[in-house]
Amino acid sequence: MNFRNLLKPLKRRVLQRSQTASRRGSDVEWSAETLEPRLLLAGDAGQEISFAANASGIQIQAIGETGEEYLEVRYDNRDIGYMLLTTEWATYQFDVDYTSIDPSKLQIHFLNDLYDPDQGIDRNAQIGSVTIGDQVLSSDAADVFSTGTWLAEDGIVAGSGRGSVLNANGYLQYGTPTGSELVVYARGAEGAELMSVQAGEYHANRINVGTELQAYRFYVNEVIDPNSVRIEFLNDLYRPDLGIDQNLIIDRIELDGVTYQSEDASTYVTGVFRDGQIRSGYYQTEQIDARGYMQFDATTFESERYRLDQSIVGDGLTELTTTFPFDDHHAINSNNQSVLAWTETDWGQGSTFVRTINVQVVNADGTVDENFNGGEPVDLIAATMAHLNDTSGETYRYSLREVATDSQDRILAQVQKYDTNGFFNNYTTFLIRLQADGQFDAGFASNGFLQINEGSITTASAMALDGQDRILVSNATTIARYNSDGSADNSFGDSGSTGIPAPDVANYTPGSTKLAIRDDNSIVVLTGLQYNANPSANYLVQLNEDGSTGTWFGDNGIVSIPYQQFSLYSNFSERFEQMIVDDQGRITLLGDVAVLRYTINGQLDATFGDGGRTLLPEYTVSDGQVFFGSYNNFFIQDGEGRFLIPYVGGLARLTADGQLDATFGGGDGLAAFQPIENGNLQTYSVREGLIDNDGELRTLARANTGFGVAYWELV
């Protein structure tokens, strides 16, 4: 079943439900006028499905009352799939890569309860057996915990052994949860409002809120802090012509028996209408007027975090251009200066499309280095076209790949040009070197320009410098090495180049590469692209300093990264696109939601995370702000070996052994970029992070008015 295709029409139905849609909360009593809920009965129909004893993943047997019931399956606080039920018993398969599955971490959530007695509609969902390998779990078992089952004797309360039916938005859990109890008291202005609740890694989405104040009760399998509780208003609608103004009113929350009021001075709220604008701040209000969220106890931060260094020019952000480049790269030289290369586009005279690749140097105090080209950027496209006698004016054919500095602070930029024959593009890579003063280095190749022809280097190319300032350039299949003067290094491979060993697997297709250099100048290549039957998304390849295969590494020089599928709807395995090789030769990889570490000889490092792997939160709330998605544009280590990973809205920090660092941010390894501290910085745009010579974080970033270098201090 393709759950992605089911999601969109179901969302439309949820949004279009009537004002009478919600009538149950976990503390709501039933009246004599309410429609008696009909409990679904499995009978023999629920037992007609058979399962193979060695079946992989999880199989869930379920039926809906109306055929519109929508269920979410969560394991260990992570989404693993959705089910749109029918009025017939069906079995739903969910594949996971866990080596073992703890039933007490499995939850099945009912998301779109609808009760409309006028139309005779009452959505209910029944869960039959749940099969994990050869283990069959009964949803009627005494230890199955429910938060959404109605019973005649007590209505809807949470508890164990309440049966297999979900009559209200809630969940079944196959073991009694331990952790925190959260109660949210909320109502809607119109009765059609939808909210989501997040608490730590727990997430309950698209909950109907009626016009009467109701208590919504949640049990979280971890002890959570109040500042990890975020309640979001999802479907704001203002139609004065129809007399409609949807707003979410949150009276308070109770967490493990302690009350936190929405009007408390520590409650942060977005989506508040004040003085003719939608605003964010500590407004001490119960009502969210526009799409936004409420964050409780959001000012009680005691752990370390990064904030903009106000001692730097521009209050921590040096803006270099008023445009927003689509491609930018960053290096820090021995003088602690930032070397930037970025691409800008514009429309010239006669509506001609013009592209520039600019290189500029910024001092450690945020001022522009006047000793570099008089403080002005160097345009690499114009210089390359002059070097090639290219008078076409077609600047759009050039693109920026990378920028780096060597031991003498010379700047090396990788620029690519394509030409087309009408059917195919042919790519040429240029290495361009500038002296520290911004002049083209006449001692490098041809007046500062080296044209790479080896191996037909294409868009898959990567670049790295080793400890002798030798330059390595790779594509999907070939690595070439050049001496520091730009000449071919004939001591490497065959006359300066070597092929990248390919794994012996069916349907293998070479893909983009990343290069990392060990202290002994040997080379680690991250390569590979999953295709068809490939059991792996990526491979690690070890090459010795002379370009020969490091057969001592993995399986004859190659490590196959095990299949990992953590992202919802993904038909392919996790993509690992960032790599760090530390001073012990260990290799750490960052994927979409996972971090892996390998020993120097290519074995998963059992001392890191959970047997070599750490899973990152896909979305959570911490430190007064939502975190959604590690967006994988940089991955760095600080001076203490801790890993920094960017999120939309902040940073995650892992300890050197792969645990989320409890001394960072909200006490769970996640620290927000607080808008009240960071002025006009667009926090979702933080890119290309590096640790400078003082051990502080420096990134590229956008503000409301332009693009430049952001300087962060650890506080």
CSV table of N, CA and C in Angstrom, one decimal, residues 393-497:
chain,number,residue,atom,x,y,z
A,393,GLY,N,30.2,35.1,-23.4
A,393,GLY,CA,29.3,35.8,-22.4
A,393,GLY,C,28.4,34.8,-21.7
A,394,GLU,N,28.5,33.5,-21.9
A,394,GLU,CA,27.6,32.5,-21.3
A,394,GLU,C,28.1,32.1,-19.9
A,395,THR,N,28.0,33.1,-19.0
A,395,THR,CA,28.5,32.8,-17.6
A,395,THR,C,27.7,31.7,-16.9
A,396,TYR,N,26.5,31.5,-17.3
A,396,TYR,CA,25.7,30.5,-16.6
A,396,TYR,C,26.3,29.1,-16.8
A,397,ARG,N,27.2,28.9,-17.7
A,397,ARG,CA,27.9,27.5,-17.8
A,397,ARG,C,28.9,27.2,-16.7
A,398,TYR,N,29.2,28.2,-15.9
A,398,TYR,CA,30.2,28.0,-14.8
A,398,TYR,C,29.5,27.8,-13.5
A,399,SER,N,30.1,26.9,-12.6
A,399,SER,CA,29.5,26.7,-11.3
A,399,SER,C,30.7,26.5,-10.3
A,400,LEU,N,30.4,26.8,-9.1
A,400,LEU,CA,31.3,26.6,-8.0
A,400,LEU,C,31.2,25.3,-7.3
A,401,ARG,N,32.3,24.6,-7.1
A,401,ARG,CA,32.3,23.3,-6.4
A,401,ARG,C,32.8,23.3,-5.0
A,402,GLU,N,33.9,24.0,-4.8
A,402,GLU,CA,34.6,23.9,-3.5
A,402,GLU,C,35.6,25.0,-3.3
A,403,VAL,N,36.0,25.4,-2.1
A,403,VAL,CA,37.0,26.3,-1.8
A,403,VAL,C,37.8,25.8,-0.6
A,404,ALA,N,39.1,25.9,-0.6
A,404,ALA,CA,40.0,25.4,0.5
A,404,ALA,C,41.2,26.3,0.6
A,405,THR,N,41.9,26.3,1.7
A,405,THR,CA,43.2,27.0,1.8
A,405,THR,C,44.3,25.9,2.2
A,406,ASP,N,45.5,26.2,1.7
A,406,ASP,CA,46.6,25.3,2.0
A,406,ASP,C,47.4,25.8,3.2
A,407,SER,N,48.6,25.2,3.4
A,407,SER,CA,49.4,25.5,4.6
A,407,SER,C,50.0,26.9,4.5
A,408,GLN,N,50.1,27.5,3.2
A,408,GLN,CA,50.6,28.8,3.0
A,408,GLN,C,49.5,29.9,2.8
A,409,ASP,N,48.3,29.5,3.2
A,409,ASP,CA,47.1,30.3,3.1
A,409,ASP,C,46.8,30.7,1.7
A,410,ARG,N,47.3,30.0,0.7
A,410,ARG,CA,46.8,30.2,-0.6
A,410,ARG,C,45.4,29.6,-0.8
A,411,ILE,N,44.7,30.2,-1.6
A,411,ILE,CA,43.2,29.9,-1.8
A,411,ILE,C,43.1,29.0,-3.0
A,412,LEU,N,42.5,27.9,-2.9
A,412,LEU,CA,42.2,27.0,-4.0
A,412,LEU,C,40.7,26.9,-4.2
A,413,ALA,N,40.2,27.2,-5.4
A,413,ALA,CA,38.8,27.1,-5.7
A,413,ALA,C,38.6,26.1,-6.8
A,414,GLN,N,37.6,25.4,-6.7
A,414,GLN,CA,37.2,24.4,-7.8
A,414,GLN,C,36.0,24.9,-8.5
A,415,VAL,N,36.2,25.2,-9.8
A,415,VAL,CA,35.2,25.7,-10.7
A,415,VAL,C,34.9,24.8,-11.8
A,416,GLN,N,33.7,24.6,-12.2
A,416,GLN,CA,33.3,23.7,-13.3
A,416,GLN,C,32.6,24.4,-14.4
A,417,LYS,N,32.9,24.0,-15.6
A,417,LYS,CA,32.2,24.5,-16.8
A,417,LYS,C,31.6,23.4,-17.6
A,418,TYR,N,30.5,23.6,-18.2
A,418,TYR,CA,29.9,22.6,-19.1
A,418,TYR,C,29.7,23.2,-20.5
A,419,ASP,N,29.9,22.3,-21.4
A,419,ASP,CA,29.6,22.6,-22.8
A,419,ASP,C,28.6,21.6,-23.3
A,420,THR,N,27.8,21.9,-24.2
A,420,THR,CA,26.8,21.0,-24.7
A,420,THR,C,26.9,20.8,-26.2
A,421,ASN,N,26.6,19.6,-26.7
A,421,ASN,CA,26.6,19.3,-28.1
A,421,ASN,C,25.2,19.2,-28.6
A,422,GLY,N,24.2,19.7,-27.9
A,422,GLY,CA,22.8,19.7,-28.2
A,422,GLY,C,22.1,18.5,-27.6
A,423,PHE,N,22.8,17.5,-27.2
A,423,PHE,CA,22.2,16.3,-26.5
A,423,PHE,C,22.8,16.1,-25.1
A,424,PHE,N,24.1,16.2,-25.0
A,424,PHE,CA,24.7,15.9,-23.7
A,424,PHE,C,25.6,17.1,-23.3
A,425,ASN,N,25.8,17.1,-22.0
A,425,ASN,CA,26.7,18.1,-21.4
A,425,ASN,C,28.1,17.5,-21.2
A,426,ASN,N,29.1,18.2,-21.5
A,426,ASN,CA,30.5,17.7,-21.2
A,426,ASN,C,31.1,18.7,-20.2
A,427,TYR,N,31.7,18.2,-19.1
A,427,TYR,CA,32.1,19.0,-18.0
A,427,TYR,C,33.7,19.1,-18.0
A,428,THR,N,34.1,20.2,-17.7
A,428,THR,CA,35.6,20.5,-17.4
A,428,THR,C,35.7,21.1,-16.1
A,429,THR,N,36.6,20.6,-15.3
A,429,THR,CA,36.9,21.2,-13.9
A,429,THR,C,38.2,22.0,-14.0
A,430,PHE,N,38.2,23.2,-13.3
A,430,PHE,CA,39.3,24.0,-13.2
A,430,PHE,C,39.7,24.2,-11.7
A,431,LEU,N,40.9,24.1,-11.4
A,431,LEU,CA,41.4,24.5,-10.1
A,431,LEU,C,42.1,25.8,-10.3
A,432,ILE,N,41.7,26.8,-9.5
A,432,ILE,CA,42.2,28.2,-9.6
A,432,ILE,C,42.8,28.5,-8.2
A,433,ARG,N,44.1,29.0,-8.2
A,433,ARG,CA,44.7,29.3,-7.0
A,433,ARG,C,45.0,30.8,-6.9
A,434,LEU,N,44.7,31.4,-5.8
A,434,LEU,CA,45.0,32.8,-5.5
A,434,LEU,C,46.0,32.8,-4.3
A,435,GLN,N,46.9,33.8,-4.4
A,435,GLN,CA,47.7,34.1,-3.3
A,435,GLN,C,46.9,34.8,-2.2
A,436,ALA,N,47.5,34.9,-1.0
A,436,ALA,CA,46.8,35.4,0.2
A,436,ALA,C,46.4,36.9,-0.1
A,437,ASP,N,47.0,37.6,-1.0
A,437,ASP,CA,46.6,38.9,-1.3
A,437,ASP,C,45.6,39.1,-2.4
A,438,GLY,N,45.1,37.9,-2.9
A,438,GLY,CA,44.0,37.9,-3.9
A,438,GLY,C,44.5,37.9,-5.3
A,439,GLN,N,45.8,37.9,-5.6
A,439,GLN,CA,46.4,37.8,-6.9
A,439,GLN,C,46.4,36.4,-7.4
A,440,PHE,N,46.2,36.1,-8.7
A,440,PHE,CA,46.3,34.8,-9.2
A,440,PHE,C,47.8,34.3,-9.1
A,441,ASP,N,47.9,33.1,-8.7
A,441,ASP,CA,49.2,32.5,-8.4
A,441,ASP,C,49.9,32.0,-9.6
A,442,ALA,N,50.9,32.8,-10.1
A,442,ALA,CA,51.6,32.5,-11.3
A,442,ALA,C,52.4,31.3,-11.2
A,443,GLY,N,52.7,30.8,-10.0
A,443,GLY,CA,53.5,29.6,-9.8
A,443,GLY,C,52.7,28.3,-9.8
A,444,PHE,N,51.4,28.5,-10.1
A,444,PHE,CA,50.5,27.3,-10.0
A,444,PHE,C,50.1,27.0,-11.5
A,445,ALA,N,50.4,25.8,-12.0
A,445,ALA,CA,50.0,25.4,-13.3
A,445,ALA,C,50.2,26.5,-14.3
A,446,SER,N,49.1,27.0,-15.0
A,446,SER,CA,49.2,28.0,-16.0
A,446,SER,C,48.7,29.3,-15.5
A,447,ASN,N,49.6,30.1,-14.9
A,447,ASN,CA,49.2,31.4,-14.3
A,447,ASN,C,48.0,31.3,-13.3
A,448,GLY,N,48.0,30.2,-12.5
A,448,GLY,CA,47.0,30.1,-11.5
A,448,GLY,C,45.9,29.2,-11.9
A,449,PHE,N,45.8,28.7,-13.1
A,449,PHE,CA,44.7,27.9,-13.6
A,449,PHE,C,45.2,26.5,-14.0
A,450,LEU,N,44.5,25.5,-13.4
A,450,LEU,CA,44.8,24.1,-13.8
A,450,LEU,C,43.5,23.4,-14.3
A,451,GLN,N,43.6,23.0,-15.6
A,451,GLN,CA,42.4,22.4,-16.2
A,451,GLN,C,42.5,20.9,-16.0
A,452,ILE,N,41.5,20.3,-15.4
A,452,ILE,CA,41.5,18.8,-15.0
A,452,ILE,C,40.8,18.1,-16.2
A,453,ASN,N,41.5,17.2,-16.8
A,453,ASN,CA,40.9,16.4,-17.9
A,453,ASN,C,40.9,14.9,-17.4
A,454,GLU,N,41.6,14.5,-16.4
A,454,GLU,CA,41.7,13.1,-16.0
A,454,GLU,C,40.4,12.5,-15.7
A,455,GLY,N,40.1,11.4,-16.3
A,455,GLY,CA,38.9,10.6,-15.9
A,455,GLY,C,37.6,11.3,-16.2
A,456,SER,N,37.6,12.3,-17.0
A,456,SER,CA,36.3,13.0,-17.4
A,456,SER,C,35.6,13.5,-16.1
A,457,ILE,N,36.3,14.2,-15.3
A,457,ILE,CA,35.7,14.7,-14.0
A,457,ILE,C,34.4,15.5,-14.3
A,458,THR,N,33.3,15.1,-13.6
A,458,THR,CA,32.0,15.7,-13.9
A,458,THR,C,31.4,16.3,-12.7
A,459,THR,N,30.1,16.4,-12.7
A,459,THR,CA,29.4,17.1,-11.5
A,459,THR,C,29.6,16.3,-10.3
A,460,ALA,N,30.1,15.0,-10.3
A,460,ALA,CA,30.3,14.2,-9.1
A,460,ALA,C,31.7,14.5,-8.5
A,461,SER,N,32.4,15.6,-8.9
A,461,SER,CA,33.7,15.8,-8.5
A,461,SER,C,33.8,16.3,-7.1
A,462,ALA,N,34.9,15.9,-6.4
A,462,ALA,CA,35.2,16.4,-5.0
A,462,ALA,C,36.7,16.7,-5.0
A,463,MET,N,37.1,17.5,-4.0
A,463,MET,CA,38.5,18.0,-3.9
A,463,MET,C,38.9,17.9,-2.4
A,464,ALA,N,40.2,17.7,-2.2
A,464,ALA,CA,40.8,17.7,-0.9
A,464,ALA,C,42.3,17.9,-1.0
A,465,LEU,N,42.8,18.5,0.1
A,465,LEU,CA,44.3,18.7,0.2
A,465,LEU,C,44.9,17.8,1.3
A,466,ASP,N,46.0,17.2,1.0
A,466,ASP,CA,46.7,16.4,2.0
A,466,ASP,C,47.7,17.2,2.8
A,467,GLY,N,48.4,16.5,3.7
A,467,GLY,CA,49.4,17.2,4.5
A,467,GLY,C,50.6,17.8,3.8
A,468,GLN,N,50.8,17.5,2.5
A,468,GLN,CA,51.9,18.1,1.8
A,468,GLN,C,51.4,19.1,0.7
A,469,ASP,N,50.2,19.5,0.9
A,469,ASP,CA,49.5,20.5,0.0
A,469,ASP,C,49.3,19.9,-1.4
A,470,ARG,N,49.4,18.6,-1.5
A,470,ARG,CA,49.0,17.9,-2.8
A,470,ARG,C,47.5,17.9,-2.9
A,471,ILE,N,47.0,18.0,-4.1
A,471,ILE,CA,45.6,18.3,-4.4
A,471,ILE,C,45.0,17.0,-5.0
A,472,LEU,N,43.9,16.5,-4.4
A,472,LEU,CA,43.2,15.4,-4.9
A,472,LEU,C,41.9,15.8,-5.4
A,473,VAL,N,41.6,15.3,-6.6
A,473,VAL,CA,40.3,15.6,-7.2
A,473,VAL,C,39.7,14.2,-7.7
A,474,SER,N,38.4,14.0,-7.4
A,474,SER,CA,37.8,12.8,-7.8
A,474,SER,C,36.5,13.0,-8.5
A,475,ASN,N,36.1,12.0,-9.3
A,475,ASN,CA,34.7,11.9,-9.8
A,475,ASN,C,34.2,10.6,-9.2
A,476,ALA,N,33.2,10.0,-9.9
A,476,ALA,CA,32.6,8.8,-9.4
A,476,ALA,C,33.5,7.6,-9.5
A,477,THR,N,34.4,7.6,-10.4
A,477,THR,CA,35.2,6.4,-10.7
A,477,THR,C,36.7,6.6,-10.6
A,478,THR,N,37.2,7.9,-10.5
A,478,THR,CA,38.7,8.1,-10.7
A,478,THR,C,39.1,9.2,-9.7
A,479,ILE,N,40.3,9.0,-9.2
A,479,ILE,CA,41.0,10.0,-8.3
A,479,ILE,C,42.3,10.4,-9.0
A,480,ALA,N,42.5,11.7,-9.1
A,480,ALA,CA,43.8,12.2,-9.6
A,480,ALA,C,44.5,13.0,-8.5
A,481,ARG,N,45.8,13.0,-8.5
A,481,ARG,CA,46.5,13.8,-7.5
A,481,ARG,C,47.5,14.7,-8.2
A,482,TYR,N,47.6,15.9,-7.7
A,482,TYR,CA,48.5,16.9,-8.3
A,482,TYR,C,49.5,17.5,-7.2
A,483,ASN,N,50.7,17.8,-7.6
A,483,ASN,CA,51.6,18.4,-6.6
A,483,ASN,C,51.1,19.8,-6.3
A,484,SER,N,51.8,20.4,-5.3
A,484,SER,CA,51.3,21.8,-4.9
A,484,SER,C,51.5,22.8,-6.0
A,485,ASP,N,52.4,22.5,-7.0
A,485,ASP,CA,52.6,23.5,-8.1
A,485,ASP,C,51.7,23.3,-9.3
A,486,GLY,N,50.8,22.3,-9.1
A,486,GLY,CA,49.8,22.0,-10.2
A,486,GLY,C,50.2,20.9,-11.2
A,487,SER,N,51.4,20.4,-11.0
A,487,SER,CA,51.9,19.3,-11.9
A,487,SER,C,51.3,18.0,-11.5
A,488,ALA,N,51.2,17.0,-12.4
A,488,ALA,CA,50.6,15.7,-12.1
A,488,ALA,C,51.6,15.0,-11.1
A,489,ASP,N,51.1,14.4,-10.1
A,489,ASP,CA,51.9,13.6,-9.1
A,489,ASP,C,52.1,12.2,-9.7
A,490,ASN,N,53.2,11.9,-10.3
A,490,ASN,CA,53.3,10.6,-11.0
A,490,ASN,C,53.6,9.5,-10.0
A,491,SER,N,53.8,9.8,-8.7
A,491,SER,CA,54.0,8.8,-7.7
A,491,SER,C,52.6,8.2,-7.2
A,492,PHE,N,51.5,8.8,-7.7
A,492,PHE,CA,50.2,8.3,-7.3
A,492,PHE,C,49.6,7.5,-8.4
A,493,GLY,N,49.2,6.3,-8.1
A,493,GLY,CA,48.5,5.5,-9.1
A,493,GLY,C,49.3,5.3,-10.4
A,494,ASP,N,48.6,5.4,-11.5
A,494,ASP,CA,49.2,5.2,-12.8
A,494,ASP,C,49.4,6.6,-13.4
A,495,SER,N,50.6,7.2,-13.3
A,495,SER,CA,50.9,8.5,-13.9
A,495,SER,C,50.0,9.6,-13.3
A,496,GLY,N,49.7,9.5,-12.0
A,496,GLY,CA,48.9,10.6,-11.3
A,496,GLY,C,47.5,10.3,-11.1
A,497,SER,N,47.0,9.2,-11.5
A,497,SER,CA,45.5,8.9,-11.2
A,497,SER,C,45.3,7.4,-11.0
